[in-house]
Short mmCIF file of C-alpha atoms in Angstrom, two decimals:
data_model
loop_
_atom_site.label_atom_id
_atom_site.label_comp_id
_atom_site.label_asym_id
_atom_site.label_seq_id
_atom_site.Cartn_x
_atom_site.Cartn_y
_atom_site.Cartn_z
CA UNK U 1 12.06 -17.75 26.76
CA UNK U 2 10.33 -20.69 28.39
CA UNK U 3 7.03 -19.06 29.39
CA UNK U 4 5.62 -19.51 25.88
CA UNK U 5 4.82 -23.09 26.87
CA UNK U 6 2.20 -21.73 29.27
CA UNK U 7 0.27 -19.90 26.53
CA UNK U 8 -3.00 -21.60 25.67
CA UNK U 9 -5.59 -20.57 23.07
CA UNK U 10 -9.05 -22.08 22.57
CA UNK U 11 -9.18 -22.64 18.81
CA UNK U 12 -5.97 -22.07 16.88
CA UNK U 13 -2.45 -23.49 16.84
CA UNK U 14 0.81 -22.42 18.46
CA UNK U 15 3.92 -23.18 16.43
CA UNK U 16 7.42 -23.12 17.91
CA UNK U 17 9.40 -25.43 15.62
CA UNK U 18 11.89 -23.24 13.64
CA UNK U 19 11.20 -25.21 10.47
CA UNK U 20 7.50 -24.36 10.75
CA UNK U 21 7.76 -20.70 11.73
CA UNK U 22 10.48 -19.49 9.37
CA UNK U 23 8.06 -19.05 6.46
CA UNK U 24 5.84 -16.82 8.60
CA UNK U 25 8.65 -14.74 10.07
CA UNK U 26 9.59 -12.37 7.26
CA UNK U 27 7.88 -10.06 4.77
CA UNK U 28 8.85 -11.64 1.46
CA UNK U 29 8.32 -8.44 -0.52
CA UNK U 30 10.67 -6.33 1.61
CA UNK U 31 13.73 -7.02 -0.50
CA UNK U 32 15.75 -4.25 1.13
CA UNK U 33 16.09 -6.52 4.19
CA UNK U 34 17.38 -10.07 3.88
CA UNK U 35 17.94 -11.02 7.52
CA UNK U 36 15.15 -12.97 9.23
CA UNK U 37 14.43 -12.78 12.95
CA UNK U 38 12.78 -15.91 14.30
CA UNK U 39 10.03 -15.32 16.87
CA UNK U 40 9.64 -17.56 19.89
CA UNK U 41 6.31 -18.68 18.45
CA UNK U 42 3.74 -18.17 15.73
CA UNK U 43 0.14 -18.17 16.90
CA UNK U 44 -2.22 -19.14 14.09
CA UNK U 45 -5.45 -17.60 15.32
CA UNK U 46 -8.81 -19.03 14.29
CA UNK U 47 -11.03 -16.89 16.51
CA UNK U 48 -11.19 -13.54 18.23
CA UNK U 49 -10.76 -15.43 21.50
CA UNK U 50 -7.38 -16.69 20.24
CA UNK U 51 -6.30 -13.11 19.55
CA UNK U 52 -7.46 -11.94 22.96
CA UNK U 53 -5.69 -14.75 24.80
CA UNK U 54 -2.46 -14.13 22.90
CA UNK U 55 -2.51 -10.38 23.48
CA UNK U 56 -3.23 -10.79 27.19
CA UNK U 57 -0.37 -13.29 27.52
CA UNK U 58 2.10 -11.13 25.59
CA UNK U 59 1.15 -8.07 27.61
CA UNK U 60 1.56 -9.84 30.96
CA UNK U 61 4.99 -11.16 29.95
CA UNK U 62 6.00 -8.00 28.02
CA UNK U 63 6.66 -9.96 24.82
CA UNK U 64 6.60 -8.13 21.45
CA UNK U 65 3.45 -9.07 19.52
CA UNK U 66 3.37 -8.57 15.75
CA UNK U 67 0.10 -9.02 13.87
CA UNK U 68 0.47 -10.52 10.40
CA UNK U 69 -2.07 -10.84 7.62
CA UNK U 70 -0.86 -11.90 4.18
CA UNK U 71 2.73 -10.79 4.79
CA UNK U 72 2.91 -8.44 1.78
CA UNK U 73 4.49 -5.46 3.53
CA UNK U 74 7.16 -3.67 1.51
CA UNK U 75 8.62 -1.88 4.57
CA UNK U 76 9.10 -4.90 6.86
CA UNK U 77 6.11 -3.84 8.87
CA UNK U 78 4.87 -7.31 9.85
CA UNK U 79 8.12 -9.27 10.04
CA UNK U 80 9.09 -11.07 13.24
CA UNK U 81 11.05 -9.38 15.99
CA UNK U 82 13.57 -11.19 18.12
CA UNK U 83 12.00 -12.89 21.16
CA UNK U 84 8.56 -11.86 19.95
CA UNK U 85 5.34 -13.59 18.88
CA UNK U 86 3.88 -13.51 15.39
CA UNK U 87 0.09 -13.45 15.47
CA UNK U 88 -1.00 -14.93 12.15
CA UNK U 89 -4.49 -13.69 11.25
CA UNK U 90 -4.72 -15.26 7.79
CA UNK U 91 -7.23 -17.91 8.93
CA UNK U 92 -9.66 -15.19 10.05
CA UNK U 93 -10.79 -14.93 6.47
CA UNK U 94 -14.58 -14.94 6.40
CA UNK U 95 -16.84 -12.41 4.71
CA UNK U 96 -19.36 -12.13 7.53
CA UNK U 97 -21.99 -9.96 5.84
CA UNK U 98 -22.66 -8.20 2.57
CA UNK U 99 -25.45 -5.70 3.09
CA UNK U 100 -26.38 -4.18 -0.26
CA UNK U 101 -29.33 -2.03 0.92
CA UNK U 102 -27.02 -0.30 3.41
CA UNK U 103 -23.92 -0.43 1.18
CA UNK U 104 -21.47 -2.09 3.55
CA UNK U 105 -19.71 -5.39 4.12
CA UNK U 106 -18.38 -6.90 7.34
CA UNK U 107 -15.18 -8.92 7.00
CA UNK U 108 -12.51 -10.59 9.09
CA UNK U 109 -8.97 -9.22 8.64
CA UNK U 110 -7.63 -12.15 6.63
CA UNK U 111 -10.08 -11.68 3.73
CA UNK U 112 -8.12 -10.83 0.58
CA UNK U 113 -8.95 -7.53 -1.06
CA UNK U 114 -9.78 -9.01 -4.46
CA UNK U 115 -11.94 -11.73 -2.90
CA UNK U 116 -14.31 -9.16 -1.40
CA UNK U 117 -14.25 -7.02 -4.53
CA UNK U 118 -15.17 -9.92 -6.80
CA UNK U 119 -17.95 -11.05 -4.48
CA UNK U 120 -19.68 -7.67 -4.29
CA UNK U 121 -19.30 -7.03 -8.04
CA UNK U 122 -21.75 -9.90 -8.53
CA UNK U 123 -24.31 -7.61 -6.91
CA UNK U 124 -23.46 -4.43 -8.80
CA UNK U 125 -21.01 -2.94 -6.28
CA UNK U 126 -17.25 -2.80 -5.80
CA UNK U 127 -14.71 -2.39 -3.01
CA UNK U 128 -12.78 0.70 -4.02
CA UNK U 129 -9.32 0.28 -2.40
CA UNK U 130 -7.15 -1.31 -5.10
CA UNK U 131 -3.48 -1.58 -4.09
CA UNK U 132 -1.06 -3.21 -6.52
CA UNK U 133 -1.12 -6.18 -4.14
CA UNK U 134 -4.91 -6.48 -4.47
CA UNK U 135 -4.82 -10.18 -5.37
CA UNK U 136 -2.58 -11.17 -2.47
CA UNK U 137 -3.00 -8.61 0.32
CA UNK U 138 -5.50 -8.85 3.15
CA UNK U 139 -8.04 -6.20 4.06
CA UNK U 140 -6.64 -6.15 7.60
CA UNK U 141 -3.22 -5.31 6.18
CA UNK U 142 -4.73 -2.71 3.84
CA UNK U 143 -6.34 -1.03 6.85
CA UNK U 144 -3.17 -1.26 8.95
CA UNK U 145 -1.20 0.64 6.29
CA UNK U 146 -4.03 2.75 4.85
CA UNK U 147 -3.18 1.23 1.48
CA UNK U 148 -3.77 3.21 -1.69
CA UNK U 149 -3.85 2.15 -5.30
CA UNK U 150 -4.75 3.20 -8.81
CA UNK U 151 -8.28 4.34 -7.99
CA UNK U 152 -7.26 6.30 -4.88
CA UNK U 153 -7.27 9.41 -7.06
CA UNK U 154 -11.08 9.38 -7.15
CA UNK U 155 -12.14 7.05 -4.34
CA UNK U 156 -9.45 7.73 -1.75
CA UNK U 157 -7.17 5.43 0.20
CA UNK U 158 -8.47 2.61 2.40
CA UNK U 159 -9.48 4.94 5.25
CA UNK U 160 -12.33 6.37 3.18
CA UNK U 161 -13.88 2.90 2.98
CA UNK U 162 -13.63 1.99 6.68
CA UNK U 163 -16.68 2.88 8.79
CA UNK U 164 -16.31 0.44 11.68
CA UNK U 165 -13.75 -1.77 13.42
CA UNK U 166 -13.49 -4.35 16.15
CA UNK U 167 -10.06 -4.21 17.75
CA UNK U 168 -8.29 -6.27 20.38
CA UNK U 169 -6.14 -4.02 22.57
CA UNK U 170 -2.79 -4.91 24.12
CA UNK U 171 -4.40 -6.15 27.35
CA UNK U 172 -6.70 -8.52 25.46
CA UNK U 173 -9.85 -6.42 25.76
CA UNK U 174 -12.13 -6.09 22.74
CA UNK U 175 -13.47 -2.70 21.65
CA UNK U 176 -15.89 -1.73 18.89
CA UNK U 177 -15.34 1.52 16.98
CA UNK U 178 -17.50 3.35 14.46
CA UNK U 179 -20.51 1.42 13.27
CA UNK U 180 -22.62 0.82 10.17
CA UNK U 181 -23.53 4.39 9.32
CA UNK U 182 -21.48 6.64 7.07
CA UNK U 183 -21.63 9.51 9.57
CA UNK U 184 -21.10 9.32 13.33
CA UNK U 185 -20.04 12.36 15.35
CA UNK U 186 -20.58 10.98 18.86
CA UNK U 187 -17.08 9.64 19.61
CA UNK U 188 -13.58 10.85 18.87
CA UNK U 189 -12.72 9.42 15.47
CA UNK U 190 -10.78 6.50 16.91
CA UNK U 191 -11.81 4.35 13.94
CA UNK U 192 -9.53 6.23 11.61
CA UNK U 193 -6.82 6.52 14.24
CA UNK U 194 -6.37 2.77 13.82
CA UNK U 195 -6.31 3.02 10.03
CA UNK U 196 -2.64 3.31 9.11
CA UNK U 197 -1.42 2.54 12.64
CA UNK U 198 0.49 -0.57 11.45
CA UNK U 199 -0.57 -2.77 14.35
CA UNK U 200 0.97 -0.49 16.99
CA UNK U 201 -2.27 0.47 18.78
CA UNK U 202 -4.35 -2.70 18.57
CA UNK U 203 -5.16 -5.75 16.47
CA UNK U 204 -8.01 -5.45 13.97
CA UNK U 205 -10.24 -8.54 14.12
CA UNK U 206 -13.24 -7.28 12.15
CA UNK U 207 -13.92 -4.41 9.76
CA UNK U 208 -17.07 -2.84 8.40
CA UNK U 209 -16.27 -1.33 5.01
CA UNK U 210 -18.21 0.83 2.62
CA UNK U 211 -19.24 -0.53 -0.77
CA UNK U 212 -19.64 1.61 -3.89
CA UNK U 213 -22.16 1.07 -6.68
CA UNK U 214 -20.58 0.32 -10.04
CA UNK U 215 -20.58 3.56 -12.09
CA UNK U 216 -23.32 4.02 -14.65
CA UNK U 217 -22.30 5.03 -18.16
CA UNK U 218 -19.36 4.65 -20.48
CA UNK U 219 -15.82 4.12 -19.20
CA UNK U 220 -12.97 5.65 -21.16
CA UNK U 221 -9.44 4.28 -20.81
CA UNK U 222 -6.31 5.31 -22.64
CA UNK U 223 -2.60 5.84 -22.76
CA UNK U 224 -0.42 8.70 -23.87
CA UNK U 225 3.31 8.83 -24.46
CA UNK U 226 5.56 11.80 -23.74
CA UNK U 227 9.17 12.69 -24.38
CA UNK U 228 9.90 13.17 -20.66
CA UNK U 229 8.43 12.46 -17.23
CA UNK U 230 8.55 16.18 -16.53
CA UNK U 231 6.35 16.82 -19.55
CA UNK U 232 3.99 14.01 -18.49
CA UNK U 233 3.69 15.56 -15.03
CA UNK U 234 2.50 18.81 -16.59
CA UNK U 235 -0.10 16.80 -18.52
CA UNK U 236 -1.29 15.25 -15.26
CA UNK U 237 -1.76 18.71 -13.76
CA UNK U 238 -3.76 19.83 -16.79
CA UNK U 239 -6.08 16.81 -16.68
CA UNK U 240 -6.54 17.17 -12.91
CA UNK U 241 -7.71 20.77 -13.32
CA UNK U 242 -10.00 20.03 -16.28
CA UNK U 243 -13.13 19.02 -14.36
CA UNK U 244 -13.13 15.57 -15.96
CA UNK U 245 -12.48 13.83 -12.60
CA UNK U 246 -10.40 10.86 -13.77
CA UNK U 247 -10.44 7.68 -11.70
CA UNK U 248 -6.90 6.78 -12.72
CA UNK U 249 -3.75 8.70 -13.74
CA UNK U 250 -0.76 6.35 -13.68
CA UNK U 251 2.76 7.19 -14.87
CA UNK U 252 5.75 5.12 -15.99
CA UNK U 253 9.18 6.40 -16.99
CA UNK U 254 11.50 5.22 -19.76
CA UNK U 255 13.26 2.45 -17.83
CA UNK U 256 9.87 1.15 -16.68
CA UNK U 257 8.69 1.09 -20.29
CA UNK U 258 11.81 -0.82 -21.27
CA UNK U 259 11.17 -3.34 -18.49
CA UNK U 260 7.56 -3.83 -19.59
CA UNK U 261 8.55 -4.16 -23.24
CA UNK U 262 11.07 -6.79 -22.17
CA UNK U 263 8.47 -8.71 -20.13
CA UNK U 264 5.47 -8.51 -22.43
CA UNK U 265 7.18 -8.18 -25.84
CA UNK U 266 5.39 -4.88 -26.46
CA UNK U 267 6.73 -1.70 -28.02
CA UNK U 268 5.69 0.99 -25.56
CA UNK U 269 8.95 2.88 -25.96
CA UNK U 270 8.58 3.30 -29.73
CA UNK U 271 9.33 6.57 -31.52
CA UNK U 272 11.39 8.05 -28.74
CA UNK U 273 8.75 7.75 -26.01
CA UNK U 274 10.31 8.24 -22.58
CA UNK U 275 7.19 8.34 -20.40
CA UNK U 276 3.75 6.73 -20.44
CA UNK U 277 0.52 7.97 -18.88
CA UNK U 278 -2.32 5.50 -18.33
CA UNK U 279 -5.65 7.17 -17.60
CA UNK U 280 -9.26 6.29 -17.05
CA UNK U 281 -12.59 8.04 -16.62
CA UNK U 282 -14.95 5.50 -15.08
CA UNK U 283 -17.81 7.87 -15.87
CA UNK U 284 -17.16 9.63 -19.18
CA UNK U 285 -19.49 12.55 -19.93
CA UNK U 286 -20.33 13.59 -23.48
CA UNK U 287 -17.34 15.25 -25.10
CA UNK U 288 -14.80 13.85 -22.67
CA UNK U 289 -12.91 11.92 -25.35
CA UNK U 290 -12.35 15.05 -27.42
CA UNK U 291 -11.44 17.05 -24.32
CA UNK U 292 -8.87 14.48 -23.22
CA UNK U 293 -7.31 14.43 -26.68
CA UNK U 294 -7.09 18.22 -26.64
CA UNK U 295 -5.55 18.44 -23.16
CA UNK U 296 -2.96 15.77 -23.87
CA UNK U 297 -1.99 17.24 -27.23
CA UNK U 298 -1.62 20.70 -25.72
CA UNK U 299 0.52 19.16 -22.95
CA UNK U 300 2.99 17.80 -25.48
CA UNK U 301 1.86 14.18 -25.77
CA UNK U 302 3.59 12.38 -28.63
CA UNK U 303 0.87 9.76 -29.05
CA UNK U 304 -2.60 9.28 -27.57
CA UNK U 305 -4.71 6.13 -27.70
CA UNK U 306 -8.18 6.23 -26.12
CA UNK U 307 -10.81 3.48 -26.03
CA UNK U 308 -14.20 2.62 -24.59
CA UNK U 309 -13.72 -1.06 -25.45
CA UNK U 310 -13.66 -3.02 -22.16
CA UNK U 311 -11.29 -5.76 -23.37
CA UNK U 312 -8.77 -3.32 -24.77
CA UNK U 313 -9.06 -1.21 -21.64
CA UNK U 314 -8.14 -4.21 -19.51
CA UNK U 315 -5.02 -4.76 -21.61
CA UNK U 316 -4.01 -1.15 -20.97
CA UNK U 317 -4.57 -1.46 -17.21
CA UNK U 318 -2.63 -4.72 -17.15
CA UNK U 319 0.43 -2.77 -18.32
CA UNK U 320 0.37 -0.86 -15.03
CA UNK U 321 -0.46 -3.95 -12.98
CA UNK U 322 2.63 -5.74 -14.35
CA UNK U 323 4.91 -2.84 -13.40
CA UNK U 324 6.57 -4.51 -10.40
CA UNK U 325 6.88 -7.89 -12.10
CA UNK U 326 8.67 -6.28 -15.03
CA UNK U 327 11.11 -4.44 -12.78
CA UNK U 328 11.76 -7.47 -10.57
CA UNK U 329 13.11 -9.29 -13.64
CA UNK U 330 16.20 -7.08 -13.33
CA UNK U 331 17.07 -8.27 -9.81
CA UNK U 332 16.32 -7.66 -6.17
CA UNK U 333 13.79 -4.83 -6.12
CA UNK U 334 13.78 -2.01 -3.56
CA UNK U 335 10.43 -0.20 -3.66
CA UNK U 336 10.04 3.37 -2.42
CA UNK U 337 6.88 5.36 -1.82
CA UNK U 338 6.78 9.16 -1.77
CA UNK U 339 4.26 11.90 -2.47
CA UNK U 340 4.43 15.64 -3.12
CA UNK U 341 1.89 18.40 -3.78
CA UNK U 342 0.61 18.02 -7.34
CA UNK U 343 2.27 21.20 -8.62
CA UNK U 344 5.65 19.80 -7.54
CA UNK U 345 5.41 16.62 -9.63
CA UNK U 346 7.46 17.98 -12.55
CA UNK U 347 10.27 18.99 -10.18
CA UNK U 348 10.22 15.63 -8.42
CA UNK U 349 10.27 13.67 -11.69
CA UNK U 350 13.16 15.78 -12.97
CA UNK U 351 15.14 15.31 -9.73
CA UNK U 352 14.73 11.54 -9.57
CA UNK U 353 15.53 10.98 -13.23
CA UNK U 354 18.80 12.94 -12.92
CA UNK U 355 20.19 10.54 -10.30
CA UNK U 356 23.19 8.63 -11.59
CA UNK U 357 24.72 5.37 -10.39
CA UNK U 358 28.19 3.99 -11.05
CA UNK U 359 27.43 0.43 -9.94
CA UNK U 360 24.86 -2.21 -10.84
CA UNK U 361 21.74 -0.23 -9.99
CA UNK U 362 18.75 -0.03 -12.31
CA UNK U 363 16.41 2.84 -11.44
CA UNK U 364 12.71 3.06 -12.29
CA UNK U 365 10.04 5.68 -11.68
CA UNK U 366 6.28 5.31 -11.79
CA UNK U 367 3.16 5.39 -9.73
CA UNK U 368 -0.04 7.24 -9.00
CA UNK U 369 0.74 10.55 -10.64
CA UNK U 370 -2.79 11.86 -10.23
CA UNK U 371 -2.41 12.20 -6.46
CA UNK U 372 1.28 13.09 -6.45
CA UNK U 373 2.39 9.62 -5.34
CA UNK U 374 5.48 8.29 -7.13
CA UNK U 375 7.41 5.06 -6.57
CA UNK U 376 11.13 5.39 -7.28
CA UNK U 377 12.18 1.72 -7.43
CA UNK U 378 15.66 0.27 -7.72
CA UNK U 379 16.86 -3.14 -8.86
CA UNK U 380 20.22 -4.61 -7.84
CA UNK U 381 21.61 -8.07 -8.63
CA UNK U 382 20.26 -10.83 -6.38
CA UNK U 383 23.77 -11.82 -5.37
CA UNK U 384 24.43 -8.36 -3.91
CA UNK U 385 23.57 -8.78 -0.22
CA UNK U 386 24.49 -5.31 1.05
CA UNK U 387 22.62 -2.31 -0.32
CA UNK U 388 25.22 -0.25 -2.26
CA UNK U 389 26.22 2.91 -0.42
CA UNK U 390 25.45 5.06 -3.46
CA UNK U 391 21.88 3.70 -3.50
CA UNK U 392 21.37 4.43 0.20
CA UNK U 393 22.66 7.95 -0.44
CA UNK U 394 20.35 8.40 -3.43
CA UNK U 395 17.29 7.37 -1.41
CA UNK U 396 18.29 9.80 1.34
CA UNK U 397 18.62 12.54 -1.27
CA UNK U 398 15.16 11.75 -2.63
CA UNK U 399 13.60 11.87 0.83
CA UNK U 400 15.32 15.16 1.67
CA UNK U 401 14.15 16.67 -1.60
CA UNK U 402 10.59 15.41 -1.11
CA UNK U 403 10.43 16.98 2.34
CA UNK U 404 11.78 20.26 0.95
CA UNK U 405 8.82 20.28 -1.46
CA UNK U 406 6.33 19.81 1.35
CA UNK U 407 5.86 16.10 0.59
CA UNK U 408 5.93 12.86 2.57
CA UNK U 409 8.34 9.92 2.71
CA UNK U 410 5.44 7.45 2.87
CA UNK U 411 2.13 7.76 1.03
CA UNK U 412 0.63 4.27 1.13
CA UNK U 413 3.17 1.61 2.15
CA UNK U 414 3.67 2.54 5.80
CA UNK U 415 6.81 3.06 7.89
CA UNK U 416 7.75 -0.38 9.24
CA UNK U 417 11.46 -0.84 9.83
CA UNK U 418 12.67 0.76 6.63
CA UNK U 419 11.55 4.35 7.13
CA UNK U 420 11.48 4.87 10.88
CA UNK U 421 14.69 6.95 10.86
CA UNK U 422 12.87 9.54 8.72
CA UNK U 423 9.80 9.97 10.94
CA UNK U 424 11.44 12.53 13.23
CA UNK U 425 12.70 14.55 10.29
CA UNK U 426 9.27 14.79 8.68
CA UNK U 427 7.13 15.25 11.78
CA UNK U 428 9.43 17.05 14.20
CA UNK U 429 10.02 16.21 17.89
CA UNK U 430 6.77 17.66 19.27
CA UNK U 431 4.47 15.64 17.03
CA UNK U 432 6.57 12.50 17.47
CA UNK U 433 6.32 12.90 21.27
CA UNK U 434 2.54 13.33 21.00
CA UNK U 435 2.26 10.18 18.89
CA UNK U 436 4.32 8.29 21.44
CA UNK U 437 1.92 9.37 24.20
CA UNK U 438 -1.03 8.16 22.10
CA UNK U 439 0.75 4.85 21.57
CA UNK U 440 1.34 4.39 25.32
CA UNK U 441 -2.29 5.21 26.09
CA UNK U 442 -3.34 2.16 24.09
CA UNK U 443 -0.28 0.02 24.71
CA UNK U 444 1.45 1.01 27.97
CA UNK U 445 3.89 -1.92 27.90
CA UNK U 446 4.86 -1.19 24.27
CA UNK U 447 4.33 -4.76 23.07
CA UNK U 448 2.41 -4.10 19.83
CA UNK U 449 4.80 -4.00 16.88
CA UNK U 450 7.33 -2.04 18.97
CA UNK U 451 9.78 0.28 17.23
CA UNK U 452 7.63 0.62 14.12
CA UNK U 453 5.48 3.59 13.03
CA UNK U 454 6.34 5.67 16.12
#
C-alpha cells in the first residue's frame, strides 16, 4: 500500500522500515504462534492527537489498526496484521494525577501496572489489579483484556478498578466515559463495555482508576502441601466458605513444584507433596491462624506453614510469581487460561492431570484457585516449530470439558487469535451476532483489531 506515505501526525513518529518495525510486530509471549506479520507501518504515538489522526486515516482507507501497549499478550491479541498499522501507545506513559482524597488516579495507557502501584503505595494506597505480568504490562493492556491476578479473588479483575475512560473511536473522534465518582447511573455502562474489548471498539488513551487504602492490621501468608490437586481443590472450597475472606489462594501442581525446585533449588515437593497452595489474608482477624490450620488439616493438607513475617511472606509469594519462569526453562511455553464454578475445581484438576502425552510435552497446572481460574500450561522443545497434534487435541479436550462444567475458555488473558474459534461454541450464534452488531456500531468499517474478540 502506498497511501501510508500520506499519513501525517503532529507529535509522534511513523516507522515503515522493516528492520525498525519487526520488534513491534509480534507479541513475544504468545509462544503458540511463531509467524510474524509485518504491518505497513508502526505509528509511535506521543499524543492523543496522534492517535486521532491515525484512526481517522486508517478508517478512511479501511486499513486494520491494532493498538499495542507493552506487547505482553499471551493470545496474540496485539500482534500485527498483514497490511495493517500498529499503533504503539507505549510513549503515552504519564501518571497525570494521583488524587488521594478522592481515591483515584488518572493515567495514560502506557503506564506500567507496577509503576502506578509503587507510586501510590508511597501515600498509603495501592492499585489492586496484579496480573503476573505486573512489572511489564501496561494499564491500557490490562484494561483491554480485563486482566486478573493473584488478588482478583478479593479485589476483582481490572474492571472493578476502572471508573472512567477517554477513548478514540475508529473515526478519530474522542469520547469520555464514566467519570471520577464510584457510582454513575446516568449513561449506559459503556465504560465497562470497553474493559475487556481487546481494542476492537476503540483505543483507550486515558483511564481513571480507583485506588484502595492499604489494609490495616496483620497480614497472614502461608503455604500448604497436599497429596493431589483434587485434594487441594477441596481445601480451596473449604477456605472460601469459611468467612475468612482470603486475598490470595494460588495453586501449583506436582510438575510445577518440580519446575520451581529446579529453578530456585528449593524442596517444595518433599515428602510426597504433589500440590501446593499459597494463601494470604491481607486482614487477619483474631483466631484466623488457628482457623486456617484447622481447615487445611481437615482438608487433608500434609504440611502447613503460616507466617505474619513480611520478609518470609514475600519469599512465599515469590514462589508463585516465578511460576512461568520456572516452566519456561523446559522449552517453548504455551499458556492456557480457563475458569470453572468453584465447586467444579476438583473435577477440572482431576481431568487435566489425567491427560497423557506420548511426545515431548511437559504439562503444568496452576493458577488462581480461589476464583476457579486455572492455567494448564505446556512446554515443548524450542526446536519444535509445529504444535504437536496430540497437544492441540488435549487443549480442545480441556476446553470442551470446561464448557461442559459451565466454565469459560478465557478468564483473564483475552481471546486474540488463539481462542477465536471457541467463541461461537461458548457463546452461541445469537450472542455472537449481537456482539458483532455492537462492534459495527462503534467500528462500521471493521478496522479496529479485526478478527479478534468477536
